[in-house]
Short mmCIF file of C-alpha atoms in Angstrom, two decimals:
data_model
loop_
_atom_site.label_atom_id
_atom_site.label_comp_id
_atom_site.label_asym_id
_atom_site.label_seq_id
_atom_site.Cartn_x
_atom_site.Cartn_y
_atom_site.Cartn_z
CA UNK R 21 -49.24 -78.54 -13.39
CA UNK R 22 -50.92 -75.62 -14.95
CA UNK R 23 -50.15 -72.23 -16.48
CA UNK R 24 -52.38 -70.32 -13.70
CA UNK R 25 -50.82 -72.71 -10.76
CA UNK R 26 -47.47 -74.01 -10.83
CA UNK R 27 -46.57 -77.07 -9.39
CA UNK R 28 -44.61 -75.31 -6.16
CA UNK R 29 -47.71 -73.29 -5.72
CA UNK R 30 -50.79 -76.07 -5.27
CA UNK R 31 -48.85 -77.22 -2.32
CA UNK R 32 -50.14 -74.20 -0.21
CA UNK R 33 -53.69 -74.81 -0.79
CA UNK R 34 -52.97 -77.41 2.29
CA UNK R 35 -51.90 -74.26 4.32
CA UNK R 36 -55.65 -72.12 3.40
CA UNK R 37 -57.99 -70.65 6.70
CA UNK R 38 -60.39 -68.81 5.37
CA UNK R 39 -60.34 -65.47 7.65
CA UNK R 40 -63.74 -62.86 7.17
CA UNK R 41 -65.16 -59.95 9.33
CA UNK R 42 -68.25 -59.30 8.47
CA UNK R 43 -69.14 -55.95 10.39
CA UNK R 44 -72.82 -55.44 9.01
CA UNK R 45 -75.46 -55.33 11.32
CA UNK R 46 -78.36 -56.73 8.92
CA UNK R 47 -76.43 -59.79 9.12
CA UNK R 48 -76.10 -60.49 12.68
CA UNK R 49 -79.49 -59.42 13.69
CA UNK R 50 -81.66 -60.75 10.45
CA UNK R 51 -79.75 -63.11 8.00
CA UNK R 52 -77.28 -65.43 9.64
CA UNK R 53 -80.20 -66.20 11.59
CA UNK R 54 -82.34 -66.70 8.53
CA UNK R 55 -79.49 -68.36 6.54
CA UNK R 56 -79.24 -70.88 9.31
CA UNK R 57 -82.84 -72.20 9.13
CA UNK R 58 -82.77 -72.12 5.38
CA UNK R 59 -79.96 -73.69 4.68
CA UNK R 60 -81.95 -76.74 6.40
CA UNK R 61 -83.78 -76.78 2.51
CA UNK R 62 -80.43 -78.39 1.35
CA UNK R 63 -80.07 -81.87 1.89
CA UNK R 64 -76.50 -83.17 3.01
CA UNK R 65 -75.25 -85.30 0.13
CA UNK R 66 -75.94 -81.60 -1.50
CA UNK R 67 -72.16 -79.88 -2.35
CA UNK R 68 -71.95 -76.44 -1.52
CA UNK R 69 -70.43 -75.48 -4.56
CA UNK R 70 -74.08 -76.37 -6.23
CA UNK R 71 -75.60 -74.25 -3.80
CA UNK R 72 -73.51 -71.73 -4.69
CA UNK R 73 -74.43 -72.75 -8.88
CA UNK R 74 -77.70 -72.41 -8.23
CA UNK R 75 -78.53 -68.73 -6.53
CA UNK R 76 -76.56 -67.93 -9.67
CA UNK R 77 -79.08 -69.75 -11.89
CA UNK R 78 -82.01 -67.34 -10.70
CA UNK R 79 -80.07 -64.71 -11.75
CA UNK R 80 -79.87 -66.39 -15.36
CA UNK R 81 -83.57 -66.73 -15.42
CA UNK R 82 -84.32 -62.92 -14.49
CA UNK R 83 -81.77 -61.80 -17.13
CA UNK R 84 -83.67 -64.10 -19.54
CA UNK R 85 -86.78 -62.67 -18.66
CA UNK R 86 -85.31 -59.29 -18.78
CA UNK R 87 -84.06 -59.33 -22.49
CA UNK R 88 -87.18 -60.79 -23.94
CA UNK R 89 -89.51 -57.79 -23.10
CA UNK R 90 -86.45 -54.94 -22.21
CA UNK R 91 -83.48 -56.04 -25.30
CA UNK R 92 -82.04 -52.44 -25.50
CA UNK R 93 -82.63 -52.10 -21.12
CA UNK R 94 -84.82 -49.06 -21.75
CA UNK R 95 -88.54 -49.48 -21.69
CA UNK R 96 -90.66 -50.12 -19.44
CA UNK R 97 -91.42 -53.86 -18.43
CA UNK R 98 -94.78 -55.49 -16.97
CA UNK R 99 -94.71 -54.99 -13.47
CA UNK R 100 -94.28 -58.51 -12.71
CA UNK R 101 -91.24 -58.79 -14.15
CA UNK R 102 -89.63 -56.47 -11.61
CA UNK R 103 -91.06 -58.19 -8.63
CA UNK R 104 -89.38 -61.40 -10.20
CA UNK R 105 -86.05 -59.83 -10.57
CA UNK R 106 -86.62 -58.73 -6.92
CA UNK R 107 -87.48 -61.84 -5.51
CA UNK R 108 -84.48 -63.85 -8.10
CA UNK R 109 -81.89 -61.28 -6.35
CA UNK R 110 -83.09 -61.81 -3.18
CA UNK R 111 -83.08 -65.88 -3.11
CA UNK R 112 -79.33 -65.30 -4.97
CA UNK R 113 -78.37 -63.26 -1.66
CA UNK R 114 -79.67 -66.30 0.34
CA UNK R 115 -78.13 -69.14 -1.61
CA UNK R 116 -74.63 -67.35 -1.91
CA UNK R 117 -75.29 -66.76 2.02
CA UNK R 118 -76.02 -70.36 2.58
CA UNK R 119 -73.17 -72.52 0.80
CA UNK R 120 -70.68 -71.17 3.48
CA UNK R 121 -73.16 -72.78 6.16
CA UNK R 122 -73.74 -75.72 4.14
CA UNK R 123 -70.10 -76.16 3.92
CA UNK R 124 -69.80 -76.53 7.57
CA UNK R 125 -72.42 -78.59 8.19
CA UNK R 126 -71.26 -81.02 5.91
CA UNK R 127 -67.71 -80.43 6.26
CA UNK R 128 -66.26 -79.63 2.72
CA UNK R 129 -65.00 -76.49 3.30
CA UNK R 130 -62.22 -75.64 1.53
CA UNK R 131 -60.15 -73.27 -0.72
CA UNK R 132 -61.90 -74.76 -4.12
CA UNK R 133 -65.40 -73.27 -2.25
CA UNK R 134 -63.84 -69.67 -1.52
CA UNK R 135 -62.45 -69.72 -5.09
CA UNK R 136 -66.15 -70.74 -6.60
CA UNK R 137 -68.16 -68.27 -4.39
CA UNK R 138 -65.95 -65.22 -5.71
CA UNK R 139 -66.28 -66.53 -9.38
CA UNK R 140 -69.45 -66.94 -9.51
CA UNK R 141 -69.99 -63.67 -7.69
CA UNK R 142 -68.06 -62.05 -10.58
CA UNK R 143 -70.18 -63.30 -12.88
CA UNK R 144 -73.10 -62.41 -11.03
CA UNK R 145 -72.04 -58.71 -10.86
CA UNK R 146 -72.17 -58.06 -14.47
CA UNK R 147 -75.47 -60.28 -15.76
CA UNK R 148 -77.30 -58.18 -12.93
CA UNK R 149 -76.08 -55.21 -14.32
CA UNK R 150 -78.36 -55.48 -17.11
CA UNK R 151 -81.19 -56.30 -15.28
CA UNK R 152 -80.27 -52.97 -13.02
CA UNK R 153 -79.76 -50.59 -15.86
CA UNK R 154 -82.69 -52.16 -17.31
CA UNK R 155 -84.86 -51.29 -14.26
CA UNK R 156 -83.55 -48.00 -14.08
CA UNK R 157 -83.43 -47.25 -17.80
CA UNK R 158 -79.92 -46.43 -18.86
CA UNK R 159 -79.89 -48.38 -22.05
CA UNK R 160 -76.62 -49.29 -23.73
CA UNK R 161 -74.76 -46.25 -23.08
CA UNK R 162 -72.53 -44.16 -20.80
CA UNK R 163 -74.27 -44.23 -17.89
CA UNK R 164 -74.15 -48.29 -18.30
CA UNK R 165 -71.03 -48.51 -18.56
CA UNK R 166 -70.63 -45.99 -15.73
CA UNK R 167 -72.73 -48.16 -13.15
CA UNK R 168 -70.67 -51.48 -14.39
CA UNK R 169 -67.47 -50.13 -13.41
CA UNK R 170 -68.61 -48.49 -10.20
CA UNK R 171 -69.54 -52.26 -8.52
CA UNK R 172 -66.73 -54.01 -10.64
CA UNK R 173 -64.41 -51.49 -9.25
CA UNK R 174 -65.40 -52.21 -6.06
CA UNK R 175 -65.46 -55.91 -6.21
CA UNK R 176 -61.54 -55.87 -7.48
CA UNK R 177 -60.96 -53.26 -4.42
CA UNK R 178 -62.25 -56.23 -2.10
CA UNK R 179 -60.59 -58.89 -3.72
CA UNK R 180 -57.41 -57.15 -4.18
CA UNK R 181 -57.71 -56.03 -0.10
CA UNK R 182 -58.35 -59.67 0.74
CA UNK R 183 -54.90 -60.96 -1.39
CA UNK R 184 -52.62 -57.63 0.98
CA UNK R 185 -54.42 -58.45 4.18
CA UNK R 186 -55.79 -62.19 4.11
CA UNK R 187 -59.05 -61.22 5.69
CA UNK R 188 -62.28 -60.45 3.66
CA UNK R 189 -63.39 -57.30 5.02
CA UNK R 190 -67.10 -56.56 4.91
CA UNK R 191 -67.99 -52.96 6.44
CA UNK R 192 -71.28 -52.22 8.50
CA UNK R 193 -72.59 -51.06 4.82
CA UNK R 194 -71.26 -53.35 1.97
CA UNK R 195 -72.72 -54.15 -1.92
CA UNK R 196 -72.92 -58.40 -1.03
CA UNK R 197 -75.50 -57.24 1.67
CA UNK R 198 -77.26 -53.78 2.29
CA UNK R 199 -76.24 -53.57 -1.46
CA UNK R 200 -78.04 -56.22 -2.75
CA UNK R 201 -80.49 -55.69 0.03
CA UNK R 202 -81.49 -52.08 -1.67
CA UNK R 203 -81.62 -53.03 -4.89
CA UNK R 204 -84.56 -55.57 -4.29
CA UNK R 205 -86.23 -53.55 -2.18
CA UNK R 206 -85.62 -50.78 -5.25
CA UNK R 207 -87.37 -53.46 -7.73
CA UNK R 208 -90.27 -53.63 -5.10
CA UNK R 209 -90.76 -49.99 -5.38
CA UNK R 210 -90.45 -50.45 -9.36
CA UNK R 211 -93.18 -52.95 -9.34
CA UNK R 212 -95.59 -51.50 -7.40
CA UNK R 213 -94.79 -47.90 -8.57
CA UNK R 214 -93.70 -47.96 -11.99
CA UNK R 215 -89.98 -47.30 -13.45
CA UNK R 216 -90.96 -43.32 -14.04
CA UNK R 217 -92.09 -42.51 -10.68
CA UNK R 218 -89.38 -44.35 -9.23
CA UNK R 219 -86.39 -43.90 -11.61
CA UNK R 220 -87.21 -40.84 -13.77
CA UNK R 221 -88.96 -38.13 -11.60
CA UNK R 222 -86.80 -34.80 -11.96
CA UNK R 223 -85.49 -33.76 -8.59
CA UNK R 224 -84.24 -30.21 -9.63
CA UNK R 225 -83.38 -28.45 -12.90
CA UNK R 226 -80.03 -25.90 -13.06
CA UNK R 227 -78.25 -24.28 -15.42
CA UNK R 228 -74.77 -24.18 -16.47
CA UNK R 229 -72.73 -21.53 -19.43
CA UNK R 230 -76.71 -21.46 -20.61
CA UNK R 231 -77.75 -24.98 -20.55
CA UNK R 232 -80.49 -26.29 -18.54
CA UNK R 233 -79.57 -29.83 -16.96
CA UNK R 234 -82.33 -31.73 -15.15
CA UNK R 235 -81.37 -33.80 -12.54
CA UNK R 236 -83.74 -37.08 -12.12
CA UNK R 237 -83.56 -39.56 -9.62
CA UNK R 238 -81.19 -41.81 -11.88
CA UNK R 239 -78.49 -39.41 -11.59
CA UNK R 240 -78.85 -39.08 -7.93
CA UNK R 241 -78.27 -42.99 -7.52
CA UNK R 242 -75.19 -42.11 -9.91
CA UNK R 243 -74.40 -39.66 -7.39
CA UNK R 244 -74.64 -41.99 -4.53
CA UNK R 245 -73.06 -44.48 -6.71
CA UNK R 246 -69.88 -42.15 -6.87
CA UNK R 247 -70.01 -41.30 -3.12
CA UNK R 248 -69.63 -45.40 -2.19
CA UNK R 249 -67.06 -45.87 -4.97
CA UNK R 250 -64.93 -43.17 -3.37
CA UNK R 251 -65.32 -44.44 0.38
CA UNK R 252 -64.38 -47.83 -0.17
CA UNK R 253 -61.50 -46.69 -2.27
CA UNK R 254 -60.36 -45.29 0.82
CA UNK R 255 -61.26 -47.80 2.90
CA UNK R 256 -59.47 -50.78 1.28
CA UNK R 257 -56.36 -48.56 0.62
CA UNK R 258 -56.78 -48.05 4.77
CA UNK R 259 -57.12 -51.85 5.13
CA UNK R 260 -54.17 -52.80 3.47
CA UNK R 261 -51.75 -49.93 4.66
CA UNK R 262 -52.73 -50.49 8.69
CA UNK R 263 -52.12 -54.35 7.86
CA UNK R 264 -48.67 -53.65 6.42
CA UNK R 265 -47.88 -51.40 9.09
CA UNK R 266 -48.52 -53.74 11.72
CA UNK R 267 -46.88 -56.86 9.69
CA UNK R 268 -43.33 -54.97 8.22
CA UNK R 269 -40.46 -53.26 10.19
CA UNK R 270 -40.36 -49.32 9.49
CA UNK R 271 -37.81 -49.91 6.82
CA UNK R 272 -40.20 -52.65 5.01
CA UNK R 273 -43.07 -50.93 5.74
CA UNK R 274 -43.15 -48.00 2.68
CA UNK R 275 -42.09 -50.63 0.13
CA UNK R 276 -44.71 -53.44 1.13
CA UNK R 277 -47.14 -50.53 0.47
CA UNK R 278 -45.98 -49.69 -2.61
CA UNK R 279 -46.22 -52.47 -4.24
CA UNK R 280 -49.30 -52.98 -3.14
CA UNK R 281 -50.61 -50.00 -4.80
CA UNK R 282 -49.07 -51.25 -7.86
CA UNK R 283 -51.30 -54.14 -7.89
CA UNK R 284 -54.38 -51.04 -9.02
CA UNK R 285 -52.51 -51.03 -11.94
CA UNK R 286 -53.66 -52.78 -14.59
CA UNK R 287 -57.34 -52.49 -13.47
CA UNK R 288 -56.87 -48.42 -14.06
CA UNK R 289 -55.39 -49.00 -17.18
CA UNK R 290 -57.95 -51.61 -18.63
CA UNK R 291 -60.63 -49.06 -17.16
CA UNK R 292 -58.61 -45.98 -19.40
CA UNK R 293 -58.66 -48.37 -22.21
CA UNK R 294 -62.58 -48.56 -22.33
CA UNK R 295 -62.95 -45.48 -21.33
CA UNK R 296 -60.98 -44.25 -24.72
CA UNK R 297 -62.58 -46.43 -26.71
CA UNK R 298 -66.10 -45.55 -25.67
CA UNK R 299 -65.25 -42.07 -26.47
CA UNK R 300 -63.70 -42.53 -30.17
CA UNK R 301 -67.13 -44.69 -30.67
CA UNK R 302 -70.23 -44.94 -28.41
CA UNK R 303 -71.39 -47.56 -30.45
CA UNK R 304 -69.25 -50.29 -29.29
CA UNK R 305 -71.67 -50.20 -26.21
CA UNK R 306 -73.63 -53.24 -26.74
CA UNK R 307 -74.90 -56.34 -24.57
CA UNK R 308 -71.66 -58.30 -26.43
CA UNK R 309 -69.20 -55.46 -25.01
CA UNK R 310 -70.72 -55.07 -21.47
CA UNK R 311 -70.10 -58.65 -21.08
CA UNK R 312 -66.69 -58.52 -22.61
CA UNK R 313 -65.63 -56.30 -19.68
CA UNK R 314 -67.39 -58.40 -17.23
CA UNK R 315 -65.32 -61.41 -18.57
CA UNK R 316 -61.90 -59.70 -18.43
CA UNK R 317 -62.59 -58.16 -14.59
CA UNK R 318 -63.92 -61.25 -13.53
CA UNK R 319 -60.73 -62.59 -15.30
CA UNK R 320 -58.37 -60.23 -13.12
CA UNK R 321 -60.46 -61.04 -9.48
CA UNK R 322 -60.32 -65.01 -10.51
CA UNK R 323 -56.42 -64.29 -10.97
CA UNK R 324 -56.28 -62.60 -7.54
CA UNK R 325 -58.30 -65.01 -5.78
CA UNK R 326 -56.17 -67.92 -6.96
CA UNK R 327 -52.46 -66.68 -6.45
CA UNK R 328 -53.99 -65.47 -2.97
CA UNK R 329 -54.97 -68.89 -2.10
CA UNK R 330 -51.56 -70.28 -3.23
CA UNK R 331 -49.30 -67.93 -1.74
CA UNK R 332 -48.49 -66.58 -5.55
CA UNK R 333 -47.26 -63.10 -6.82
CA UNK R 334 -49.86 -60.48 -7.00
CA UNK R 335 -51.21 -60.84 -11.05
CA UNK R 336 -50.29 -57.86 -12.83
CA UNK R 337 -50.20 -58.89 -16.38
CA UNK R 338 -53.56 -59.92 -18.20
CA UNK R 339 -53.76 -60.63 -21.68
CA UNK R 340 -57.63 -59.51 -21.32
CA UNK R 341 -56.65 -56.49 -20.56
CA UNK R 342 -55.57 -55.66 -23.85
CA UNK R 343 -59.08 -57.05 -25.61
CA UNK R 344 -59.98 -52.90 -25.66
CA UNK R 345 -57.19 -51.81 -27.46
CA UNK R 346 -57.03 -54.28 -29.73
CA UNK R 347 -60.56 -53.45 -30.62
CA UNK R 348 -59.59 -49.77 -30.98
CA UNK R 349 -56.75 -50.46 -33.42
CA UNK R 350 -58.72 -52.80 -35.10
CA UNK R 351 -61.63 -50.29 -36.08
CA UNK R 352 -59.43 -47.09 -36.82
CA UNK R 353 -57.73 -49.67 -39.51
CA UNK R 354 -60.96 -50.91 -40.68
CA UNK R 355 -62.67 -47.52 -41.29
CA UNK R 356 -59.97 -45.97 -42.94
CA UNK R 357 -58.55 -48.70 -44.87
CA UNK R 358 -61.78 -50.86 -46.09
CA UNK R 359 -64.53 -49.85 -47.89
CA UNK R 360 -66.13 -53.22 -47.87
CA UNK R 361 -68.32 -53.40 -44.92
CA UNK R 362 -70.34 -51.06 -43.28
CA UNK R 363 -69.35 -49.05 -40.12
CA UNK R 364 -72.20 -50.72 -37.86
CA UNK R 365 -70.91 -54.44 -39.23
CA UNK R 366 -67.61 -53.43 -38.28
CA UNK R 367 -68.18 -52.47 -34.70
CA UNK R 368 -71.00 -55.43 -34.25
CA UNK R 369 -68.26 -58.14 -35.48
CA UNK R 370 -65.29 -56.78 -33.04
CA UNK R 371 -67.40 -56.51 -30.36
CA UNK R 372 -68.37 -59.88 -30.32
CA UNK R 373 -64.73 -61.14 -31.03
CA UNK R 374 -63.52 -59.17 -28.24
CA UNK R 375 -66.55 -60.83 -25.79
CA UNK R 376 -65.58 -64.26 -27.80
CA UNK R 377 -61.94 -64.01 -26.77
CA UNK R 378 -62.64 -62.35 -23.18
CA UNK R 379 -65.08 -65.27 -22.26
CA UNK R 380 -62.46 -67.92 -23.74
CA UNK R 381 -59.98 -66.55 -21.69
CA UNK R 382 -61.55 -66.97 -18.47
CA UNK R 383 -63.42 -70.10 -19.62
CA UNK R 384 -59.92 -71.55 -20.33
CA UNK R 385 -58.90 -70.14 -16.64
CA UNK R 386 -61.44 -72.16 -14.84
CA UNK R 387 -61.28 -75.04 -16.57
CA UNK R 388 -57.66 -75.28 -15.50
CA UNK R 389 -58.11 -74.38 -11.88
CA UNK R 390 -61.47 -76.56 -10.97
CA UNK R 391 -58.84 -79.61 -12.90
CA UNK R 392 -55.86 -78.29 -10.78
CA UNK R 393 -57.71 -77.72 -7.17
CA UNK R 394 -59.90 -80.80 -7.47
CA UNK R 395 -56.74 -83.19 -8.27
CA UNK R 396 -54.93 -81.85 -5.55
CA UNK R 397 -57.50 -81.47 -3.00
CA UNK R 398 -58.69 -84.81 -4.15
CA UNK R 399 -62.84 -83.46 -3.80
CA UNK R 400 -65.38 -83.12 -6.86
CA UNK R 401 -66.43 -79.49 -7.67
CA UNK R 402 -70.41 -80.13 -7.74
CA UNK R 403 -70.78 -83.50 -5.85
CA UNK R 404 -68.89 -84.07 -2.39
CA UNK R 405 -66.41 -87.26 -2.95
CA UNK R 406 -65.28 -87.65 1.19
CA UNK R 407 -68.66 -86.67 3.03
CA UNK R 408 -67.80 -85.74 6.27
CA UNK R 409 -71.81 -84.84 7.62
CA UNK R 410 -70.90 -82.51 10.89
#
């Protein structure tokens, strides 16, 4: 057996039921019901895991289209190309809607399907970020790095919620639906509008110890970015304490919670370690080190994921997690040591180690567990092996 999943832990993959409550009215009234026809597009010897591959492959195609006319994700693009990324998210929303139904129908689900939605909607989460801060202009800077974290942060909130309670929780507003949902209909309004109407009209102007600050659009959807970080902070932490309180005795109880709090750990401290680094050098913001923290976070919610689907300890050490520091060290010793290279080659070639050894990391990490769960399980991960046609 595996580093990730030792031997006396693949046994309880037999024991999985996936639980969910999905409280969001969009998707009673308007999707399942659309997700159900749709999902007739599929044909049965289809594996839901490939549905799953593919929404994920539109996203690939906007990004593509993205970088060639927007590389530094601040000028504006031909209109066309945001009604593209608008229609790419939206059929992404649809397929990642549709494997579960697939699934059914042709009766593979499974624990190796839960753990390939989440990954690949891990992935997802940071390649749309370009195409987001693109839209809305950021460029490679703070307020990138700002808008990352704020749906990364909430992604690990979910997934660490799910591992405490067992249930994925999605509230009557959630990022996987109305989320997604608002963005497209936010690249609609880009296409027909234009990015400046839309993203860069000033709202109000103030002042503060003498400086003027204008406040545009953007930073309201920062704003309202902060506002949703902060209620489903509270809402998972609410989640997991009224599940503990119901499962442990009154003596249990305080310590269950506890150490479930621990388990924010090493995603605040990774977060403080970019954070630091960011400051000491702005420059390090690049496409490489964007998707160096995707990597690592999608890293930590892959970790979750699996030791919650085989009854293992919560994951609180990640060697990713130290990628940012390293980095850190690396170019304080650099710039005051060497002479050689410039201070721009420097940052350029440790920010793409850092993304090198990030995305080995996790590459490594799903290699092992697709080998591990499809062994066990005895099933394929793109091609169904038993059909079972329901």
């Amino acid at each position: 057996m595996g580093f990730f999943v030792p031997g006396h832990s693949i046994e309880n993959l037999r024991h999985y039921k996936y639980q969910s409550e999905d409280r969001s009215i969009i998707t009673k009234i308007f999707l399942k019901p659309f997700w159900n026809t749709f999902v007739q597009v599929f044909p049965k010897w289809m594996a839901p895991n490939l549905v799953t591959l593919s929404g994920l492959g539109f996203i690939l195609i906007n990004l593509i289209v993205t970088l060639y006319y927007d590389p530094q994700l601040k000028s504006e693009m031909p209109r066309w190309v945001y009604l593209f990324n608008a229609i790419g998210l939206f059929l992404y929303q649809t397929f990642d809607g549709c494997d579960g139904v697939h699934a059914r129908r042709t009766g593979q689900s499974g624990p190796l399907g839960e753990l390939f939605d989440h990954s690949i909607d891990a992935i997802n989460t940071t390649l749309s970020a370009y195409i987001f801060c693109s839209a809305i202009g950021t460029g490679y800077g703070y307020k990138m790095i700002y808008s990352q974290f704020a749906v990364l942060t909430n992604f690990y909130l979910s997934t660490w919620e799910e591992y405490h309670t067992h249930v994925l929780f999605l509230s009557e507003i959630s990022g996987p639906v109305e989320g997604i949902l608002a963005i497209c209909l936010a690249y609609l309004a880009t296409a027909i509008f234009g990015p400046d109407i839309i993203w860069r009209t000033t709202l109000t102007t103030f002042k503060i110890n003498g400086q003027q600050y204008i406040f545009k659009t953007t930073d309201f959807l920062l704003v309202t970015f902060t506002l949703g970080l902060i209620l489903n902070c509270y809402f998972a932490r609410r989640n997991v304490t009224d599940h503990y309180r119901k499962e442990k005795s009154s003596s249990n109880m305080d310590i269950a919670i506890k150490e479930a709090m621990k388990g924010l750990l090493p995603y605040i401290l990774y977060v403080i370690s970019v954070i630091i680094i960011v400051t000491v050098e702005k420059r390090f913001i690049g496409f490489s080190f964007v998707l160096s923290i995707g990597s690592t976070v999608a890293f930590f919610v892959g970790r979750i994921i699996v030791s919650h689907l085989t009854k293992q300890s919560y994951p609180m050490f990640n060697i990713s997690m130290f990628i940012p520091l390293s980095q850190l060290i690396s170019y304080l010793i650099a710039i005051n040591f060497t002479a050689e290279h410039s201070t721009d080659s420097i940052i350029e070639a440790l920010s793409w180690l850092g993304c090198g050894l990030s995305l080995g990391i996790y590459a490594l990490f799903l290699n092992e567990i697709i080998y591990e769960f499809t062994n066990y399980l005895d099933v394929y991960a793109l091609t169904i092996k038993h059909p079972k046609f329901i």
